[in-house]
Tab-separated table of N, CA and C in Angstrom:
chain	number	residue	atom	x	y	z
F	777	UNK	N	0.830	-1.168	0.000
F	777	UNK	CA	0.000	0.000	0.000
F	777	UNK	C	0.887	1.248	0.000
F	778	UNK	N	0.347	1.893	-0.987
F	778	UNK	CA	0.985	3.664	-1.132
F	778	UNK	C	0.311	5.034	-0.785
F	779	UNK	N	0.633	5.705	0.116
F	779	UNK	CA	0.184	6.358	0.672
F	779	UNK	C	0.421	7.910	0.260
F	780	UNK	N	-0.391	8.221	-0.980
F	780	UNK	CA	0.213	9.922	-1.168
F	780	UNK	C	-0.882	10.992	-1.210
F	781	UNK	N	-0.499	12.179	-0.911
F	781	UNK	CA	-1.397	13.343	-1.111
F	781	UNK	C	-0.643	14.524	-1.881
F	782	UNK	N	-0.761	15.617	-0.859
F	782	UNK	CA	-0.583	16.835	-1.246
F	782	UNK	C	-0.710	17.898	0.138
F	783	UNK	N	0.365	18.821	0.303
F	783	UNK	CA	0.145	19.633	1.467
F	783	UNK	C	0.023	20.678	1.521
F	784	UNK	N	-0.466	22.008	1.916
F	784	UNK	CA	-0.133	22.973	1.477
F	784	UNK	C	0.106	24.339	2.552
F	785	UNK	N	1.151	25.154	2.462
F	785	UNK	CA	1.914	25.660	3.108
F	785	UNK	C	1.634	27.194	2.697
F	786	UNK	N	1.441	28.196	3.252
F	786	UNK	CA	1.511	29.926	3.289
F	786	UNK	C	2.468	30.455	3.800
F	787	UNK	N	3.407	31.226	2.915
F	787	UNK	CA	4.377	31.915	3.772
F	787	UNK	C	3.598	33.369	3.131
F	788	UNK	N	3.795	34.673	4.350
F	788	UNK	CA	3.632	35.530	4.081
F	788	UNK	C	4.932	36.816	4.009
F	789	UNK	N	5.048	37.100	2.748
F	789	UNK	CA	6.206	37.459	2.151
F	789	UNK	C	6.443	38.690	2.953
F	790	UNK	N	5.085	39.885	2.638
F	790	UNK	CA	5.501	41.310	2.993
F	790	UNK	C	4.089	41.843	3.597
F	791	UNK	N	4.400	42.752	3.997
F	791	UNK	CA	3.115	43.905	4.305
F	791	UNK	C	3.306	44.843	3.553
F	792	UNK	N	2.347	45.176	2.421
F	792	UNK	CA	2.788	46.566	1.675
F	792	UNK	C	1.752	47.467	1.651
F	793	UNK	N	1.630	48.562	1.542
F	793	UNK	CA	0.323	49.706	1.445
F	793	UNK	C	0.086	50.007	0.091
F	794	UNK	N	-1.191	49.611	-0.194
F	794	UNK	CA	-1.132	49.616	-1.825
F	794	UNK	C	-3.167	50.060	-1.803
F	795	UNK	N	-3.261	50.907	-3.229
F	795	UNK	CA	-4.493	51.263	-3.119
F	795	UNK	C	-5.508	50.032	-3.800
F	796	UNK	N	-6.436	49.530	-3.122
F	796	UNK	CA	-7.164	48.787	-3.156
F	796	UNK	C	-7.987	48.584	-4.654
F	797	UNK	N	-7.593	47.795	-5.886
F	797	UNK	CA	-8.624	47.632	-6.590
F	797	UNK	C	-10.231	47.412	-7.023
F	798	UNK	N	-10.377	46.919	-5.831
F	798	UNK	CA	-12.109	46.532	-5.199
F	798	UNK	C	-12.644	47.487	-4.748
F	799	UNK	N	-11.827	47.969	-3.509
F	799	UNK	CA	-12.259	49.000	-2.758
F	799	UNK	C	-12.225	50.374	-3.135
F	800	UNK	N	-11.152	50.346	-3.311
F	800	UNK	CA	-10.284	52.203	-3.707
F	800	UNK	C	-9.725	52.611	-2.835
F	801	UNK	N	-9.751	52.117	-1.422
F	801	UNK	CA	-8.785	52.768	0.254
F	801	UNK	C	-7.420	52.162	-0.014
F	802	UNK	N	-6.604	53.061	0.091
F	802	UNK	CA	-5.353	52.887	0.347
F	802	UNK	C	-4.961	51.724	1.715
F	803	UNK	N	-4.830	50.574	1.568
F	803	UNK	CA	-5.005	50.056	2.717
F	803	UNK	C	-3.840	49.330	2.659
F	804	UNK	N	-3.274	48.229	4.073
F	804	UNK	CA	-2.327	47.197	3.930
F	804	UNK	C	-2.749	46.581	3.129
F	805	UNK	N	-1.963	45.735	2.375
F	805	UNK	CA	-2.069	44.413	1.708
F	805	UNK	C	-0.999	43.389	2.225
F	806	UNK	N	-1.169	42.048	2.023
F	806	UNK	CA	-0.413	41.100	2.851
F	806	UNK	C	0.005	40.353	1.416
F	807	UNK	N	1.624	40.261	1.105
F	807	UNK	CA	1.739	39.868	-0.056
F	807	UNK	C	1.993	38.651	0.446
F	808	UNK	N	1.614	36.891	-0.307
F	808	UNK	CA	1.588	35.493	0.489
F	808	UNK	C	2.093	34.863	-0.908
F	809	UNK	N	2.565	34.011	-0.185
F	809	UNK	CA	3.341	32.877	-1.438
F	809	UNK	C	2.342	31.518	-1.480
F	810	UNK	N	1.778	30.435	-1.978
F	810	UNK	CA	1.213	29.326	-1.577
F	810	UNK	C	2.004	28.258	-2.245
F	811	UNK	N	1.988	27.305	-1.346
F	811	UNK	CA	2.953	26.057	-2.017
F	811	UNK	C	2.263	24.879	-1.739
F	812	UNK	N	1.942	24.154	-3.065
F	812	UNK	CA	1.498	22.985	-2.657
F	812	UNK	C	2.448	22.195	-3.220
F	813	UNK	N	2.888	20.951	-1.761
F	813	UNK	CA	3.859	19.712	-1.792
F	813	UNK	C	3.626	18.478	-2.176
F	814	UNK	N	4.027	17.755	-3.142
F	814	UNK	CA	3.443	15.984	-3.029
F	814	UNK	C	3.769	15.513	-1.817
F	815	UNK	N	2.975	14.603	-1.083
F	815	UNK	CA	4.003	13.832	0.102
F	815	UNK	C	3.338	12.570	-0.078
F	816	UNK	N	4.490	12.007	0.243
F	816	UNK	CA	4.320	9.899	0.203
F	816	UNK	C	4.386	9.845	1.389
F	817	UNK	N	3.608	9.038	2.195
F	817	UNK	CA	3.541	8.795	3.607
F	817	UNK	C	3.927	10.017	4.035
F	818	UNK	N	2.994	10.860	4.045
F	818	UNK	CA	2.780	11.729	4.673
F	818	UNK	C	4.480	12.509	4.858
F	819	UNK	N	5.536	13.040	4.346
F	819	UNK	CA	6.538	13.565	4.056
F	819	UNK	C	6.513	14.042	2.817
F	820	UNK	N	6.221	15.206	2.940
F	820	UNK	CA	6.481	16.623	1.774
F	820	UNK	C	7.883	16.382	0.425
F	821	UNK	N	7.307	16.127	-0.211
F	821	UNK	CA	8.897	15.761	-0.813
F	821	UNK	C	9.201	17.030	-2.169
F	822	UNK	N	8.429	17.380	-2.887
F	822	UNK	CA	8.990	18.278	-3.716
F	822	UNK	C	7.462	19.072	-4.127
F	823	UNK	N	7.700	20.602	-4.342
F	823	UNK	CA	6.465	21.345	-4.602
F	823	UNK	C	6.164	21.383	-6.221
F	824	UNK	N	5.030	21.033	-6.708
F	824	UNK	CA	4.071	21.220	-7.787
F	824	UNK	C	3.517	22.488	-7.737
F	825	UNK	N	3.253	23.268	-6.981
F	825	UNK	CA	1.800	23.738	-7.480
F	825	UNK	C	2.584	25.447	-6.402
F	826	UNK	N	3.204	26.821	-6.865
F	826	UNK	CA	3.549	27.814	-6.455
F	826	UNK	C	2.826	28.979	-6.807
F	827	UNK	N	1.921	29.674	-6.283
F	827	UNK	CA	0.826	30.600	-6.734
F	827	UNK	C	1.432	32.311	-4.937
F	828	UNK	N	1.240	33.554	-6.044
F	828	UNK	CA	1.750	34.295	-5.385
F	828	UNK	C	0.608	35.597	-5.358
F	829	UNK	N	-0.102	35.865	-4.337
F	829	UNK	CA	-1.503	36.648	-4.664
F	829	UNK	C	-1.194	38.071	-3.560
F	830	UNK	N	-1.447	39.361	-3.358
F	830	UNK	CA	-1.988	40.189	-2.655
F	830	UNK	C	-3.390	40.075	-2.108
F	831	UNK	N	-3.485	40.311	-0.685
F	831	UNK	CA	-4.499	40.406	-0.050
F	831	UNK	C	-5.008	41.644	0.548
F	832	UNK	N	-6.091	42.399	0.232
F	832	UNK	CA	-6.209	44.010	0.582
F	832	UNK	C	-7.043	43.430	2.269
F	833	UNK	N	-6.368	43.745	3.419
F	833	UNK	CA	-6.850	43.868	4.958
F	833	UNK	C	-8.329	44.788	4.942
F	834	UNK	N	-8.609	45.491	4.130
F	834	UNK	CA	-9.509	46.075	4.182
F	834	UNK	C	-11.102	45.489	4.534
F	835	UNK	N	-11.069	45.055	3.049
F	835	UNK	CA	-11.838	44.157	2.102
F	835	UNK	C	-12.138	43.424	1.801
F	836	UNK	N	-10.638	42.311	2.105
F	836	UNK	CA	-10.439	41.309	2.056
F	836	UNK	C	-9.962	40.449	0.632
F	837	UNK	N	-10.272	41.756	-0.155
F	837	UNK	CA	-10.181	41.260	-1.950
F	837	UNK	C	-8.497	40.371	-2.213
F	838	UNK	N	-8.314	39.307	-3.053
F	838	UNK	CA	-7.647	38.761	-3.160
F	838	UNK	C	-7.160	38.820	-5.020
F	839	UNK	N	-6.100	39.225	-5.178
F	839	UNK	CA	-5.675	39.138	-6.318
F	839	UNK	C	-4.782	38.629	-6.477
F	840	UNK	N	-4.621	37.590	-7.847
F	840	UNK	CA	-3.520	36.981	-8.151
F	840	UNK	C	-2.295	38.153	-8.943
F	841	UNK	N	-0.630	37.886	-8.765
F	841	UNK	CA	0.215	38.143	-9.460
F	841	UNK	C	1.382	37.093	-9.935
F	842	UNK	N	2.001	37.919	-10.517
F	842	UNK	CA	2.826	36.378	-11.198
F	842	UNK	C	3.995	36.721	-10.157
F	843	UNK	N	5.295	35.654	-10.548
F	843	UNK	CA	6.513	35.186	-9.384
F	843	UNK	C	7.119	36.771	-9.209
F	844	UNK	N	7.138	37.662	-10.977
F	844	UNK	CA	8.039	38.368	-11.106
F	844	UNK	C	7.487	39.696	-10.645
F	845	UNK	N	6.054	40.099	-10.419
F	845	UNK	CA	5.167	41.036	-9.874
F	845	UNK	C	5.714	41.131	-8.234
F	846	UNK	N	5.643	39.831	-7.716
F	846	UNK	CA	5.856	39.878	-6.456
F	846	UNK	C	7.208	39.846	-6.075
F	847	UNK	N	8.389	39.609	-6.626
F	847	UNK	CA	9.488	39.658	-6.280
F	847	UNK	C	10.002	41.242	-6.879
F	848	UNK	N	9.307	41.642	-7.689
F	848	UNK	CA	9.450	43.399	-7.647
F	848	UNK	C	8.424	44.105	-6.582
F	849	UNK	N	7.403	43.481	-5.840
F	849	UNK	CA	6.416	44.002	-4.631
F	849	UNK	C	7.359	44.195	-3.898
F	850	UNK	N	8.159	43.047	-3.141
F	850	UNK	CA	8.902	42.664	-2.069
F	850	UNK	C	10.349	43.155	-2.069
F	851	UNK	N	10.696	44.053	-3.310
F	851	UNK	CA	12.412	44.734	-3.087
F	851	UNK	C	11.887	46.046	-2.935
F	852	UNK	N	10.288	46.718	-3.146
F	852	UNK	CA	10.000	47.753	-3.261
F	852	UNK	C	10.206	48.311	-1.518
F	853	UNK	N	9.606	47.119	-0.920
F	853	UNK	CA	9.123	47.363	0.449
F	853	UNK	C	9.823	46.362	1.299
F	854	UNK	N	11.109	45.860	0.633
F	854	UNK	CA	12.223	45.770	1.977
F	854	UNK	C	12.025	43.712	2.193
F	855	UNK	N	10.597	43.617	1.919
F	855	UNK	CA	10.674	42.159	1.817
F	855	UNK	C	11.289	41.227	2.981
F	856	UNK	N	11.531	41.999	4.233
F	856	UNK	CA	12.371	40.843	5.145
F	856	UNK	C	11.266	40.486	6.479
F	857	UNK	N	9.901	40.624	6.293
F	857	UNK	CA	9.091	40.470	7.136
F	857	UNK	C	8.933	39.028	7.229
F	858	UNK	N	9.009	38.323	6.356
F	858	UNK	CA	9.088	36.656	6.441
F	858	UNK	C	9.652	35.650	7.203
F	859	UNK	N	11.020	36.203	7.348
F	859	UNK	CA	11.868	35.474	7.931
F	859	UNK	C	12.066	35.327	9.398
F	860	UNK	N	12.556	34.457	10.266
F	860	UNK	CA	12.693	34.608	11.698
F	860	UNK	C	13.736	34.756	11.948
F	861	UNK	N	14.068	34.307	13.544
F	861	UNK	CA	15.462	35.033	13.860
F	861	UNK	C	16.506	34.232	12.925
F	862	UNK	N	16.372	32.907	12.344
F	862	UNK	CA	17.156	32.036	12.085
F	862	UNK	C	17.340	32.586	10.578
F	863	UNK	N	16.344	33.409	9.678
F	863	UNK	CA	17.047	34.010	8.340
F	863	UNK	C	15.811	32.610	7.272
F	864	UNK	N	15.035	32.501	7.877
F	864	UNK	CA	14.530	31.371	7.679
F	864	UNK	C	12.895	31.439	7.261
F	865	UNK	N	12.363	31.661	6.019
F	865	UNK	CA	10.604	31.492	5.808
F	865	UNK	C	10.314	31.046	7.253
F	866	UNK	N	8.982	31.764	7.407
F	866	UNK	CA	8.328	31.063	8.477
F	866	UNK	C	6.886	30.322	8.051
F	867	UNK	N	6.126	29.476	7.748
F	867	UNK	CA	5.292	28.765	7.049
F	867	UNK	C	4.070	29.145	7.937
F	868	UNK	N	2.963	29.201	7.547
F	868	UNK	CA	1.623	29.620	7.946
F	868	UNK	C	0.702	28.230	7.383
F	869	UNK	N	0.402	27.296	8.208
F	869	UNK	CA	-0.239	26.253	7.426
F	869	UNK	C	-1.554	26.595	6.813
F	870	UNK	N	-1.711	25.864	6.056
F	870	UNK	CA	-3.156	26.451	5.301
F	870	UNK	C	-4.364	25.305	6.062
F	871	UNK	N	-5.197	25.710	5.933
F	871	UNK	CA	-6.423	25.197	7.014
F	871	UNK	C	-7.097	24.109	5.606
């Protein structure tokens, strides 16, 4: 018997202030990475599936961007909110 799924993991990249497409308020947005992992018996072994979206705190509105949108979001605004003391993503499990 083989035992596989899929897992999926949120890191949240940045906090940036950006004016709301939905809304129109200048509000935070929470820029998030999503990663979904294959795992065999339950061990994560390599990611398929990398999707990179803004979230307006306001509103709640969710928009997708591509890898290269968000890695120009995240040099705009310093980008080091992610990491912990260790220099290290910190993962936000997804529910």
């Amino acid at each position: 018997m083989i035992i596989f799924g899929t897992k999926g993991y949120l890191y949240q990249l940045a906090i940036l202030t950006l004016v709301c497409g939905r809304c129109g308020n200048p509000a935070a947005h929470t820029l998030r990475k999503r990663v979904t992992k294959f795992t065999l018996f339950f061990v994560p072994l390599f990611p398929f599936s990398t999707k990179y979206a803004t979230q307006c705190t306001f509103c709640g509105a969710e928009q997708q961007v591509t890898k290269e949108q968000a890695e120009q979001l995240q040099a705009q605004e310093g980008g080091d909110q992610a990491y912990g003391p260790s220099g290290q993503q910190q993962p936000y499990q997804r529910p």
